[in-house]
Each structure stands twice: as structure tokens, then as C-alpha cells.
Short mmCIF file of C-alpha atoms in Angstrom, two decimals:
data_model
loop_
_atom_site.label_atom_id
_atom_site.label_comp_id
_atom_site.label_asym_id
_atom_site.label_seq_id
_atom_site.Cartn_x
_atom_site.Cartn_y
_atom_site.Cartn_z
CA MET I 1 28.97 3.81 8.76
CA THR I 2 27.72 2.20 5.51
CA LEU I 3 24.41 3.32 4.06
CA ALA I 4 21.88 0.59 3.37
CA VAL I 5 21.33 1.98 -0.13
CA PRO I 6 23.58 1.48 -3.16
CA LEU I 7 25.91 4.25 -4.22
CA GLY I 8 25.69 3.64 -7.94
CA ASP I 9 28.12 4.76 -10.61
CA ALA I 10 28.64 8.21 -12.06
CA PRO I 11 25.62 10.04 -13.45
CA SER I 12 24.89 10.18 -17.14
CA GLN I 13 26.58 13.58 -17.52
CA VAL I 14 29.94 12.07 -16.63
CA SER I 15 31.96 10.06 -19.14
CA HIS I 16 32.24 6.40 -18.20
CA PRO I 17 35.34 6.02 -16.02
CA SER I 18 37.64 3.04 -15.91
CA LYS I 19 37.03 0.30 -13.37
CA SER I 20 39.77 1.56 -11.05
CA ARG I 21 38.61 5.16 -11.38
CA ARG I 22 35.03 4.12 -10.64
CA ALA I 23 36.19 2.30 -7.49
CA VAL I 24 37.94 5.44 -6.30
CA MET I 25 34.83 7.53 -6.97
CA VAL I 26 32.59 5.09 -5.11
CA LYS I 27 34.95 5.14 -2.14
CA SER I 28 34.99 8.94 -2.22
CA PHE I 29 31.22 9.16 -2.33
CA ARG I 30 30.92 6.73 0.56
CA HIS I 31 33.25 8.98 2.56
CA THR I 32 31.28 12.09 1.58
CA ALA I 33 27.94 10.49 2.43
CA CYS I 34 29.26 9.43 5.84
CA ASN I 35 30.49 12.98 6.50
CA ILE I 36 27.07 14.36 5.59
CA PHE I 37 25.33 11.92 7.91
CA GLY I 38 27.79 12.70 10.71
CA ILE I 39 27.34 16.47 10.39
CA VAL I 40 23.55 16.30 10.32
CA PHE I 41 23.34 13.72 13.10
CA CYS I 42 25.63 15.71 15.39
CA VAL I 43 23.53 18.86 14.95
CA TYR I 44 20.35 16.86 15.50
CA ILE I 45 21.80 15.32 18.65
CA MET I 46 22.79 18.72 20.01
CA THR I 47 19.32 20.16 19.42
CA THR I 48 17.12 17.19 20.26
CA GLY I 49 14.59 17.59 23.05
CA GLY I 50 14.76 14.20 24.69
CA SER I 51 11.73 12.42 26.08
CA PHE I 52 9.09 15.09 26.49
CA ALA I 53 7.34 14.79 23.11
CA THR I 54 7.11 11.09 22.41
CA ASP I 55 4.45 9.18 20.49
CA LEU I 56 3.31 7.35 23.61
CA ALA I 57 1.32 4.73 21.71
CA SER I 58 4.28 3.74 19.57
CA TYR I 59 6.56 3.87 22.60
CA GLU I 60 4.28 1.50 24.51
CA VAL I 61 4.52 -1.05 21.68
CA THR I 62 8.32 -0.75 21.66
CA LYS I 63 8.48 -1.22 25.42
CA ASN I 64 6.23 -4.28 25.41
CA LEU I 65 8.05 -5.83 22.47
CA VAL I 66 11.22 -5.77 24.55
CA GLN I 67 9.72 -6.66 27.92
CA GLN I 68 6.91 -9.06 27.00
CA GLY I 69 7.23 -9.87 23.31
CA SER I 70 3.77 -8.34 22.80
CA VAL I 71 2.49 -5.62 20.45
CA ALA I 72 -0.27 -4.60 22.88
CA MET I 73 -0.10 -1.40 24.93
CA SER I 74 0.06 -1.54 28.72
CA TYR I 75 -3.02 0.67 29.09
CA ASN I 76 -5.43 2.78 27.07
CA VAL I 77 -2.84 5.39 26.10
CA LEU I 78 -5.07 7.40 23.77
CA ALA I 79 -8.09 7.18 26.11
CA THR I 80 -10.42 6.03 23.32
CA ALA I 81 -12.34 2.84 22.63
CA ALA I 82 -11.30 2.81 18.96
CA GLU I 83 -8.03 1.04 19.73
CA ARG I 84 -9.58 -1.80 21.75
CA GLY I 85 -8.61 -5.10 20.17
CA VAL I 86 -10.55 -8.36 19.81
CA ASP I 87 -8.87 -9.72 22.96
CA GLY I 88 -9.89 -6.72 25.08
CA ARG I 89 -6.41 -5.20 25.16
CA TYR I 90 -5.51 -1.91 23.54
CA TYR I 91 -3.32 -1.62 20.46
CA ALA I 92 -1.58 1.35 18.87
CA PRO I 93 -3.19 2.50 15.60
CA VAL I 94 0.24 3.17 14.12
CA GLY I 95 2.24 0.86 11.89
CA LEU I 96 4.58 -1.77 13.25
CA GLY I 97 7.70 -0.32 11.60
CA HIS I 98 8.28 2.54 14.01
CA PRO I 99 7.98 0.48 17.23
CA VAL I 100 10.30 -2.20 15.80
CA PHE I 101 12.80 0.48 14.77
CA GLY I 102 12.79 1.77 18.36
CA VAL I 103 13.55 -1.64 19.90
CA PRO I 104 17.38 -1.42 19.79
CA PHE I 105 17.31 2.10 21.24
CA TYR I 106 15.00 1.06 24.08
CA PHE I 107 17.02 -2.10 24.75
CA ALA I 108 20.27 -0.13 24.85
CA SER I 109 18.72 2.30 27.32
CA ARG I 110 17.71 -0.52 29.65
CA VAL I 111 21.14 -2.16 29.49
CA ILE I 112 22.97 1.11 30.19
CA GLN I 113 20.71 2.05 33.08
CA ARG I 114 21.09 -1.34 34.73
CA GLY I 115 24.83 -1.48 34.15
CA LEU I 116 25.57 2.03 35.39
CA ASP I 117 22.65 2.36 37.82
CA VAL I 118 21.59 5.64 36.20
CA ARG I 119 18.38 7.38 37.31
CA VAL I 120 17.14 10.67 35.82
CA GLY I 121 13.69 12.21 36.22
CA LYS I 122 10.75 9.82 36.22
CA PRO I 123 11.25 6.05 35.81
CA GLU I 124 10.84 6.03 31.99
CA THR I 125 12.50 9.34 31.14
CA LEU I 126 15.70 7.85 29.74
CA ASP I 127 13.85 5.06 27.94
CA LYS I 128 11.69 7.58 26.11
CA ALA I 129 14.73 9.71 25.35
CA ALA I 130 16.45 6.70 23.80
CA VAL I 131 13.45 6.00 21.56
CA VAL I 132 13.38 9.66 20.55
CA LEU I 133 17.03 9.27 19.52
CA GLY I 134 15.78 6.92 16.80
CA SER I 135 14.00 9.86 15.14
CA ALA I 136 17.29 11.77 14.97
CA VAL I 137 18.97 8.76 13.35
CA ALA I 138 16.17 8.28 10.80
CA ALA I 139 16.02 11.98 9.94
CA ALA I 140 19.81 12.23 9.60
CA LEU I 141 19.87 9.24 7.23
CA CYS I 142 17.71 11.21 4.80
CA ALA I 143 20.52 13.68 4.11
CA PRO I 144 23.17 11.32 2.62
CA VAL I 145 20.54 9.49 0.54
CA ALA I 146 19.27 12.84 -0.77
CA PHE I 147 22.87 13.77 -1.63
CA LEU I 148 23.44 10.54 -3.57
CA PHE I 149 20.14 10.87 -5.41
CA ALA I 150 20.75 14.52 -6.25
CA TRP I 151 24.23 13.79 -7.58
CA ARG I 152 22.93 10.96 -9.74
CA LEU I 153 20.37 13.37 -11.22
CA SER I 154 22.56 16.45 -11.67
CA GLY I 155 26.25 15.53 -11.61
CA SER I 156 26.85 18.61 -9.45
CA VAL I 157 28.52 18.01 -6.09
CA VAL I 158 27.79 21.55 -4.88
CA GLY I 159 24.16 21.33 -5.95
CA SER I 160 23.79 17.95 -4.28
CA LEU I 161 25.22 19.29 -1.03
CA VAL I 162 22.79 22.20 -1.16
CA ALA I 163 19.91 19.77 -1.69
CA ALA I 164 21.00 17.49 1.17
CA PHE I 165 21.68 20.20 3.74
CA GLY I 166 18.64 22.18 2.57
CA LEU I 167 16.52 19.14 3.41
CA ALA I 168 18.26 18.57 6.75
CA PHE I 169 18.18 22.14 8.09
CA GLY I 170 15.77 24.09 5.87
CA THR I 171 12.67 21.94 6.37
CA ILE I 172 10.56 20.78 9.29
CA LEU I 173 12.46 17.50 9.16
CA TRP I 174 14.85 19.20 11.60
CA PRO I 175 12.25 20.11 14.29
CA TYR I 176 10.69 16.65 14.01
CA SER I 177 14.04 14.92 14.42
CA LYS I 178 13.64 16.03 18.07
CA PHE I 179 10.46 14.09 18.74
CA GLY I 180 9.48 10.44 18.86
CA PHE I 181 7.04 10.50 15.95
CA ASN I 182 7.18 8.22 12.91
CA ALA I 183 7.28 10.90 10.18
CA PRO I 184 11.13 11.07 9.92
CA LEU I 185 11.36 7.27 9.66
CA ALA I 186 8.65 7.20 6.98
CA ALA I 187 10.54 9.94 5.11
CA PHE I 188 13.74 7.88 5.12
CA PHE I 189 12.00 4.69 4.01
CA LEU I 190 10.14 6.44 1.18
CA LEU I 191 13.26 8.28 0.04
CA ALA I 192 15.32 5.08 0.07
CA ALA I 193 12.54 3.27 -1.81
CA THR I 194 12.38 5.95 -4.49
CA TYR I 195 16.16 6.15 -4.89
CA CYS I 196 16.65 2.39 -5.14
CA THR I 197 13.71 2.00 -7.52
CA TRP I 198 15.02 4.80 -9.72
CA LEU I 199 18.57 3.47 -9.66
CA GLY I 200 17.48 -0.14 -10.19
CA VAL I 201 15.55 0.78 -13.33
CA ARG I 202 18.06 3.24 -14.78
CA SER I 203 21.06 0.97 -14.17
CA ALA I 204 19.17 -2.28 -14.98
CA ARG I 205 20.08 -3.79 -11.60
CA THR I 206 17.42 -6.22 -10.45
CA SER I 207 18.70 -6.52 -6.89
CA VAL I 208 18.57 -2.75 -6.40
CA LEU I 209 15.02 -2.60 -7.79
CA ALA I 210 13.98 -5.33 -5.35
CA LEU I 211 15.58 -3.32 -2.57
CA GLY I 212 13.40 -0.38 -3.63
CA GLY I 213 10.28 -2.50 -3.19
CA THR I 214 11.56 -3.65 0.20
CA TRP I 215 12.10 -0.11 1.40
CA LEU I 216 8.58 0.84 0.25
CA GLY I 217 7.25 -2.13 2.21
CA CYS I 218 9.00 -0.77 5.28
CA ALA I 219 7.42 2.64 4.61
CA LEU I 220 3.87 1.29 4.46
CA LEU I 221 4.48 -0.72 7.64
CA THR I 222 5.48 2.57 9.29
CA ARG I 223 2.71 4.84 8.03
CA HIS I 224 -0.40 3.31 6.45
CA GLU I 225 -0.77 5.95 3.73
CA MET I 226 2.68 5.17 2.34
CA ALA I 227 1.07 2.23 0.52
CA LEU I 228 -0.33 4.80 -1.91
CA MET I 229 3.19 5.69 -3.01
CA ALA I 230 3.28 2.39 -4.90
CA ILE I 231 1.06 4.14 -7.48
CA PRO I 232 3.48 6.89 -8.66
CA LEU I 233 6.43 4.52 -8.37
CA GLY I 234 4.60 1.80 -10.31
CA VAL I 235 3.50 4.25 -13.01
CA TRP I 236 7.08 5.50 -13.33
CA ILE I 237 8.36 1.93 -13.78
CA VAL I 238 5.76 1.41 -16.54
CA VAL I 239 6.74 4.66 -18.29
CA GLU I 240 10.42 3.75 -18.17
CA SER I 241 9.84 0.18 -19.42
CA MET I 242 6.84 0.35 -21.76
CA THR I 243 8.91 -0.20 -24.93
CA ASP I 244 9.95 -3.67 -23.75
CA ARG I 245 7.02 -5.75 -22.46
CA PRO I 246 9.03 -8.69 -21.02
CA LYS I 247 11.30 -6.24 -19.19
CA LEU I 248 8.25 -4.36 -17.93
CA LEU I 249 6.76 -7.52 -16.45
CA ARG I 250 10.05 -8.51 -14.82
CA ARG I 251 10.49 -5.10 -13.27
CA CYS I 252 6.93 -4.94 -11.97
CA MET I 253 7.27 -8.37 -10.40
CA THR I 254 10.68 -7.57 -8.91
CA PHE I 255 9.43 -4.34 -7.39
CA GLY I 256 5.98 -5.62 -6.48
CA ALA I 257 6.93 -8.87 -4.73
CA PRO I 258 8.40 -7.32 -1.54
CA VAL I 259 5.60 -4.74 -1.51
CA ALA I 260 3.05 -7.56 -1.65
CA VAL I 261 4.80 -9.32 1.23
CA ALA I 262 4.66 -6.11 3.29
CA VAL I 263 0.94 -5.72 2.49
CA GLY I 264 0.41 -9.29 3.68
CA VAL I 265 2.22 -8.58 6.94
CA TRP I 266 0.20 -5.38 7.36
CA MET I 267 -3.11 -7.23 6.84
CA TRP I 268 -2.10 -10.02 9.24
CA TYR I 269 -1.07 -7.46 11.87
CA ASN I 270 -4.46 -5.74 11.56
CA PHE I 271 -6.39 -9.01 11.69
CA VAL I 272 -4.59 -10.25 14.82
CA ARG I 273 -5.29 -7.01 16.67
CA PHE I 274 -8.72 -5.92 15.47
CA GLY I 275 -10.20 -8.93 13.71
CA HIS I 276 -10.20 -7.40 10.20
CA PRO I 277 -7.29 -7.18 7.70
CA PHE I 278 -8.07 -3.56 6.85
CA ASP I 279 -8.82 -2.28 10.35
CA THR I 280 -5.75 -0.42 11.60
CA GLY I 281 -7.50 0.80 14.73
CA LEU I 282 -8.41 4.05 13.00
CA LEU I 283 -11.67 3.09 11.32
CA ARG I 284 -13.68 4.04 14.39
CA ASP I 285 -11.64 7.15 15.20
CA PRO I 286 -13.48 10.33 14.09
CA ASN I 287 -10.19 12.25 13.82
CA VAL I 288 -9.02 10.20 10.83
CA GLN I 289 -12.14 10.24 8.68
CA PHE I 290 -11.88 11.68 5.16
CA ASP I 291 -14.54 14.32 5.66
CA THR I 292 -12.68 17.61 5.10
CA PRO I 293 -13.60 19.43 1.87
CA LEU I 294 -10.61 19.16 -0.45
CA LEU I 295 -10.21 22.90 -1.01
CA VAL I 296 -10.34 23.55 2.74
CA GLY I 297 -7.57 21.03 3.38
CA LEU I 298 -5.47 22.33 0.48
CA TYR I 299 -5.79 25.89 1.72
CA GLY I 300 -4.73 24.81 5.20
CA LEU I 301 -1.71 22.85 3.99
CA LEU I 302 -0.56 25.46 1.47
CA ALA I 303 -1.61 28.89 2.72
CA SER I 304 -2.82 28.90 6.35
CA PRO I 305 -0.76 30.69 9.05
CA GLY I 306 -0.60 27.55 11.17
CA ARG I 307 0.25 24.79 8.68
CA SER I 308 1.29 26.28 5.33
CA LEU I 309 3.97 24.23 3.58
CA PHE I 310 5.45 27.37 2.00
CA LEU I 311 5.48 29.30 5.28
CA TYR I 312 7.12 26.59 7.39
CA VAL I 313 9.28 25.23 4.53
CA PRO I 314 10.11 28.22 2.28
CA ILE I 315 12.63 26.13 0.37
CA ALA I 316 9.66 24.13 -0.96
CA GLY I 317 8.86 27.08 -3.26
CA ALA I 318 12.33 26.85 -4.76
CA GLY I 319 11.80 23.12 -5.05
CA LEU I 320 8.71 23.60 -7.20
CA LEU I 321 10.64 25.91 -9.54
CA ALA I 322 13.47 23.41 -9.62
CA LEU I 323 11.04 20.63 -10.60
CA LYS I 324 10.37 22.59 -13.78
CA VAL I 325 14.11 22.76 -14.45
CA LEU I 326 14.45 19.04 -13.79
CA ALA I 327 11.51 18.31 -16.11
CA GLY I 328 13.44 19.91 -18.95
CA ARG I 329 16.27 17.41 -18.41
CA ASP I 330 14.51 14.35 -17.01
CA TRP I 331 10.77 14.56 -17.54
CA SER I 332 9.80 11.20 -16.05
CA THR I 333 11.75 11.73 -12.80
CA ALA I 334 10.23 15.19 -12.36
CA MET I 335 6.79 13.64 -12.85
CA LEU I 336 7.63 10.94 -10.29
CA PHE I 337 8.62 13.52 -7.68
CA GLY I 338 5.64 15.72 -8.43
CA GLY I 339 3.28 12.74 -8.38
CA GLN I 340 4.46 11.71 -4.93
CA VAL I 341 4.01 15.21 -3.54
CA VAL I 342 0.54 15.65 -5.07
CA MET I 343 -0.57 12.16 -3.99
CA LEU I 344 0.21 12.72 -0.31
CA LEU I 345 -0.97 16.33 -0.38
CA PHE I 346 -4.45 15.37 -1.63
CA VAL I 347 -4.79 12.44 0.77
CA VAL I 348 -3.82 14.50 3.81
CA ALA I 349 -6.04 17.41 2.70
CA LYS I 350 -9.11 15.15 2.95
CA LEU I 351 -8.35 13.99 6.49
CA HIS I 352 -10.52 15.28 9.33
CA GLN I 353 -7.36 16.17 11.26
CA TRP I 354 -5.27 17.24 8.27
CA ASP I 355 -3.23 19.61 10.43
CA GLY I 356 -1.71 16.84 12.54
CA GLY I 357 -3.01 18.26 15.82
CA GLU I 358 -0.41 20.17 17.81
CA SER I 359 2.07 20.52 14.96
CA TYR I 360 4.81 22.86 13.85
CA GLY I 361 3.82 23.15 10.20
CA PRO I 362 2.34 20.38 8.01
CA ARG I 363 3.65 17.34 9.91
CA TYR I 364 1.97 14.78 7.66
CA LEU I 365 3.82 16.08 4.57
CA ILE I 366 7.30 15.36 5.95
CA PRO I 367 7.73 12.11 3.94
CA VAL I 368 7.65 13.97 0.60
CA LEU I 369 9.92 16.89 1.56
CA PRO I 370 13.00 15.25 -0.04
CA PHE I 371 11.26 15.43 -3.41
CA LEU I 372 11.01 19.21 -3.08
CA THR I 373 14.70 19.71 -2.23
CA ILE I 374 16.53 17.13 -4.37
CA PRO I 375 15.45 18.85 -7.65
CA ILE I 376 17.33 21.98 -6.56
CA ALA I 377 20.57 20.22 -7.52
CA ALA I 378 19.41 20.33 -11.16
CA CYS I 379 19.90 24.12 -11.10
CA PHE I 380 23.62 23.87 -10.36
CA PRO I 381 25.40 22.42 -13.41
CA LEU I 382 27.55 25.13 -14.94
CA ASP I 383 25.78 24.95 -18.30
CA TYR I 384 22.44 26.04 -16.87
CA ARG I 385 21.66 28.67 -14.26
CA PRO I 386 18.04 29.86 -13.99
CA ARG I 387 17.65 33.50 -13.08
CA TRP I 388 15.89 32.78 -9.79
CA ARG I 389 18.90 30.80 -8.53
CA ARG I 390 20.53 34.04 -7.40
CA PHE I 391 17.86 34.22 -4.69
CA LEU I 392 18.44 30.64 -3.55
CA PRO I 393 20.90 31.56 -0.72
CA ILE I 394 18.29 33.96 0.68
CA ILE I 395 15.55 31.34 0.43
CA ILE I 396 17.69 28.74 2.19
CA ALA I 397 18.68 31.20 4.92
CA VAL I 398 15.03 32.11 5.53
CA SER I 399 14.09 28.42 5.61
CA ILE I 400 16.71 27.72 8.26
CA LEU I 401 15.59 30.72 10.32
CA VAL I 402 11.98 29.50 10.20
CA GLN I 403 13.06 26.17 11.71
CA LEU I 404 14.88 27.78 14.66
CA PRO I 405 11.76 28.66 16.71
CA GLY I 406 10.64 25.05 16.35
CA ILE I 407 14.09 23.88 17.43
CA LEU I 408 14.49 26.20 20.40
CA VAL I 409 11.01 25.74 21.89
CA ASP I 410 8.65 22.77 22.06
CA TYR I 411 5.63 23.85 20.01
CA SER I 412 3.22 21.59 21.94
CA LYS I 413 4.06 23.30 25.24
CA MET I 414 3.55 26.74 23.71
CA GLN I 415 0.22 25.81 22.14
CA GLN I 416 -1.07 24.24 25.36
CA ALA I 417 -0.01 27.29 27.37
CA PHE I 418 -1.75 29.60 24.87
CA ALA I 419 -4.91 27.47 25.05
CA ARG I 420 -5.01 27.68 28.86
CA ARG I 421 -4.85 31.46 28.92
CA THR I 422 -7.22 32.03 25.97
CA ASP I 423 -10.98 32.00 26.40
CA GLU I 424 -12.91 29.79 23.97
CA TYR I 425 -9.75 28.44 22.42
CA SER I 426 -10.12 25.94 19.59
CA ILE I 427 -7.75 24.19 17.20
CA GLN I 428 -9.16 26.43 14.47
CA MET I 429 -7.24 29.33 15.99
CA SER I 430 -3.97 27.44 15.71
CA ARG I 431 -4.73 26.66 12.08
CA TYR I 432 -6.04 29.94 10.75
CA THR I 433 -5.03 32.88 12.98
CA TRP I 434 -1.61 34.49 13.21
CA PRO I 435 -1.64 35.12 17.00
CA ALA I 436 -2.16 31.40 17.67
CA ALA I 437 0.03 30.07 14.85
CA PRO I 438 2.95 27.88 16.04
CA LEU I 439 5.47 30.08 14.24
CA THR I 440 4.20 33.14 16.11
CA LEU I 441 4.02 31.45 19.51
CA ASN I 442 7.40 29.76 19.19
CA THR I 443 9.16 32.87 17.90
CA ARG I 444 7.85 34.95 20.79
CA ALA I 445 8.77 32.25 23.30
CA ALA I 446 12.25 31.80 21.80
CA ILE I 447 12.98 35.55 21.94
CA GLN I 448 12.05 35.56 25.62
CA GLY I 449 13.48 32.16 26.49
CA VAL I 450 17.00 32.32 25.01
CA PRO I 451 18.37 35.12 27.24
CA ARG I 452 16.47 33.79 30.27
CA ASN I 453 17.86 30.25 29.91
CA ILE I 454 21.38 31.54 29.29
CA ALA I 455 21.08 33.47 32.54
CA TYR I 456 20.01 30.27 34.33
CA LEU I 457 22.89 28.32 32.84
CA LEU I 458 25.46 31.00 33.74
CA GLY I 459 24.13 31.32 37.29
CA ILE I 460 23.00 34.91 36.81
CA SER I 461 19.53 33.98 38.02
CA SER I 462 17.95 30.90 39.59
CA PRO I 463 15.74 28.60 37.48
CA PRO I 464 12.29 27.52 38.68
CA ASP I 465 12.13 24.47 40.89
CA VAL I 466 11.29 21.28 38.98
CA SER I 467 9.59 18.43 40.80
CA THR I 468 9.90 14.88 39.49
CA THR I 469 7.02 13.54 41.53
CA GLY I 470 3.88 12.18 39.96
CA GLN I 471 2.56 9.08 38.32
CA GLU I 472 4.66 7.34 35.69
CA THR I 473 1.95 7.85 33.05
CA GLN I 474 1.29 11.49 33.90
CA ARG I 475 1.33 13.46 30.64
CA ASP I 476 1.66 16.95 32.04
CA PHE I 477 5.09 16.26 33.54
CA SER I 478 6.70 18.02 30.58
CA GLN I 479 4.74 21.21 31.34
CA GLN I 480 7.00 21.72 34.35
CA PHE I 481 9.77 22.42 31.84
CA SER I 482 7.83 24.91 29.70
CA PHE I 483 10.31 27.65 30.72
CA SER I 484 13.26 25.67 29.30
CA LEU I 485 14.74 25.66 25.85
CA ASP I 486 13.93 22.32 24.30
CA PHE I 487 17.42 20.76 24.53
CA TRP I 488 18.15 17.58 26.46
CA TRP I 489 21.23 19.03 28.13
CA PHE I 490 19.18 21.93 29.52
CA TYR I 491 16.73 19.39 30.93
CA LEU I 492 19.54 17.46 32.62
CA PHE I 493 20.73 20.71 34.22
CA TYR I 494 17.25 21.62 35.50
CA LEU I 495 16.74 18.09 36.82
CA GLY I 496 19.97 18.42 38.79
CA ALA I 497 21.62 15.52 36.96
CA LEU I 498 24.48 17.74 35.72
CA PRO I 499 26.04 21.02 36.84
CA ALA I 500 25.78 23.94 34.43
CA GLY I 501 29.32 23.67 33.09
CA ALA I 502 29.08 19.93 32.41
CA ALA I 503 25.69 20.34 30.72
CA LEU I 504 27.06 23.08 28.47
CA VAL I 505 30.15 21.09 27.50
CA LEU I 506 28.10 17.96 26.86
CA GLY I 507 25.60 19.90 24.77
CA LEU I 508 28.21 21.64 22.62
CA LEU I 509 30.37 18.56 22.08
CA PRO I 510 28.31 17.28 19.12
CA LEU I 511 28.62 20.71 17.50
CA LEU I 512 32.42 20.59 17.78
CA ILE I 513 32.42 17.15 16.16
CA ALA I 514 30.16 18.47 13.40
CA LEU I 515 32.56 21.35 12.71
CA ARG I 516 35.42 18.88 12.38
CA LEU I 517 33.37 16.84 9.93
CA VAL I 518 32.56 20.00 7.96
CA ARG I 519 36.28 20.58 7.60
CA SER I 520 36.74 17.02 6.37
CA LEU I 521 33.87 17.44 3.90
CA TYR I 522 35.34 20.69 2.60
CA ARG I 523 38.69 19.04 2.00
CA SER I 524 37.00 16.10 0.33
CA VAL I 525 35.12 18.26 -2.17
CA HIS I 526 37.88 20.77 -2.90
CA GLY I 527 40.55 18.08 -2.93
CA HIS I 528 38.71 16.36 -5.81
CA GLU I 529 38.20 13.19 -3.80
CA VAL I 530 34.68 13.48 -5.17
CA SER I 531 34.85 14.18 -8.87
CA PRO I 532 32.63 17.16 -9.67
CA VAL I 533 31.19 17.85 -13.08
#
């Protein structure tokens, strides 16, 4: 696999190598990046949940793009009038990028099902599962790009690996790789945009800078608020180029042109659907109004039991400390990262539904998580070791452990079950109380569910009967699987599509491949295929 982002040359800490040596290094880094992607993707595939937590609105657009060449939904998925278009049909309020990204996955699902005559669960179960697979791909792509960016900044291979795998397994990017939401794809697009913009400016490569603007255009076509990220990126370009006015103008035009094209596409898409270039289908939706007091939203996103960034992503605390270290070596890049985090944090904090609804942690902040893990690589060069780095292994271990309840159990099922058995339940309880917090509910459910599901798989006890009857659009179908661990191979076993042994082998196969890739990565690093500093 070849990443759609440039690898670049050695970082500034490394002496300029010869042309042949540089070619060897680039080849080595390509091999290392592919190993990182393979490891992360295999783990994501093993732990993905399948089709039971899909963004139905986005999925409907993907389906109709393939079947009818239309961006309209088949029915009023969200059961609101806000998404009713000028032609009377209903349109998804999400960006076009995510549905388009899901097209090849949906198309492949249809081809395979027709060719092999495969039928599992309800009629669209496998189609939704295929679209969900796109989230795993997008999330896994973040890891190798984070590695390349971190190495360019620090020159430390070990530090860059810590940053990449810390992002992949120590943040809520991992739980959300399981579900068909657009946050992982937006995270990849924004990360690729930032990396290419940074590399294009620092290496004076116009084509790479233009690629950065293109990636940002893809980000804003995926999530509307990503358009705001043009501000910190644009300011950074100005800061880096302000001593040379002609160069500044060229860089702004190179970066801005593809962004402007994306904005034009976005405005046309809105106008065709809702009759106004700035109406995304959310203007009439009360859940997306900016009416939350800023301090209330900031408290919720930073300190509440249900959505705290530092509770659900403990490695983010280390990332903030690492930003200070990075600022001492590369002030403008540290300000770029910090500006992106603060920009999205303040925007989300003002939203009426800042918590993201039924979410495991602060779902809307996923796109900026790479900028809180990449700086950690700056703490690894041998000439500088901050005192707090000795605690970094503990912080990373805790971060990974915090993700496991969200991996093992579907948070939406647990929250809905808690709501049904709790009098006068409200979303406020999920946000601000420990008993209703997703981390609490998922941890309790995982402790109970792991031994129970192992017993089902080993035949020690019989699992509950699962019925696949019901309407195709019935949303509560997934509640029949609330007893199951949230892994696709468990679902196939409970649906009767696979016997227990085959389901177990199929589920563990990606892990075995990942372990083989880990061995290859270890040899690559310790065999000096990748030249460390």
C-alpha cells in the first residue's frame, strides 16, 4: 500500500544524506509506514462491531449514490422536517465526503453478495458492515501519517512510533473506528492536510502545499466545521512566509485555490438540496444551534464524567505537556497544533449538543486528537528528556485500558438500556453523573459480558435466541444483541452464520497477521532499515 501523502526527506536534525542514501531511507520509511498501517488496521478489523452502529443518514446517501445516482435519502431517516429539501425529498445534513468515501465499500459488498449468494441477518446487514469498514480504513490511515509527521518533527523513530500507536490505541479514535460515523475520516483528512501543508512550506514544494489544500477541502466536505481549520493553517503559512511577500502570496494562492474549489462544491451541494448555499440542513435543527454557554461546554468537554477529553483520552494530558516541549524547538508548529485544538474545542463547546449525543467521550474532538499525540515524539531525542517522560508508559497504558470498555461493548446499547430502567432519565445524567457515564456503564458491562460471551463461544452455556425478523428500517434490531461483545465475529456466531470454532478463528486471524507485522516492524527499526537519530 502507498500512502497518498508524501514521505519527505530526513528531518532537520539529520545531516543531509546523499541521493542514494536518501532513496534507501525513503524506501525504508515507506515500508515502516505500511507496517504501521497494517498492524493498526488488523487490530481495528478484529475489534470492529460491524453494522449495528452506522450513521444511517450518511449510509442512505451512499446507498442511493450507488443504486440511483442520487444524494437524496430513501426516507426521512432522522424523523425531522429540518432535512426536507426544496424538491420535497429528504437529504442528509452531513457532508458529501463521507458518503462518497463509502461508495467503493458498499459497491464491493453488493458485488460479493450477488456473486456468492451470501445472506446474513437483515437484508442490509452486510452492506452496512461494509460501509463501517471504511471507518476502520480511515482511522488506520491516521497512524502512518502521524508517524511520518512525528519523525519529521523529532528525528526519533521510537518517539514517532509511540506517537503513532498512542494515537491509534490510546485515544477514542480506536472505539470510533468500529462505527460508521464520519469523525475518523475527518481526522485523516485534517491530519493529511496539516502534514502536507507543513511539509510543502518547510521543503518549499509547491505541489505538496497544493495537496495540503486539497486534503483540507476533503475535510470540509466531510464535516462542515473543518472549514474553520483553514484559519490556523493560513495563519501558520503567513508566519512562516512573512519575510518574503511574493513567496507569501504564492503560498497562500497555492494552498487556498483547492480550498476555494471545495467551498464552491460545498455551497453548490447545499443550494441544490436546500435552496441556499449556506444551508446544510442543520439551520433549522435545534440540536446544532450555538446556544450553550462557553464555560458550560468547556467544562463538559474537559472535566465532566461523561465526555471529558482527559478522562477518555488520558494521553491528551501528556500531549499538552509535550506541546510545551515542542514549542521550545519549533514554536510555530506548536502554535499550529495548539491553535487547531483550541479552535475546534471552542466551536464544539458552543454547540447545543456539544456532547455528540450517545457518545463514548468527546466524539466531536476526534479530528484534532493527532495534534495531541504527535508532539510526544519531541520528548524522545536523546539530548532532551523531560522529567515527566518517565510516567509516559503508565499514561499510555491507562489510555489504552480506558479504550477497552468502549471496544468490548457498544456504548449506545448500554446507554439505551440504562435509560429504559432509570426513571426520569435525561441526557444530562450521561454527561454529568458517574453512574450514567459511558465509561462506568461500559466497564460494568464488559466485566460481566466477557466471561459470559466466552462461555457462549465455548459451548459452556447457550446464548439467547436472536430473531432476524422485522422491518428493514427497524432501528432497535441491534438491541437484540445487547448481550454480545461488540465484535463482528461474535455477531456472525449468534446469527448462526458461523459455528463457534470458525468464528473464533476468523476473529483472531487479523491479530495473528498483526503480530507478524509487529515482528517485521521490530526488525526494520532494530536492523537500521530506518535510520534513527
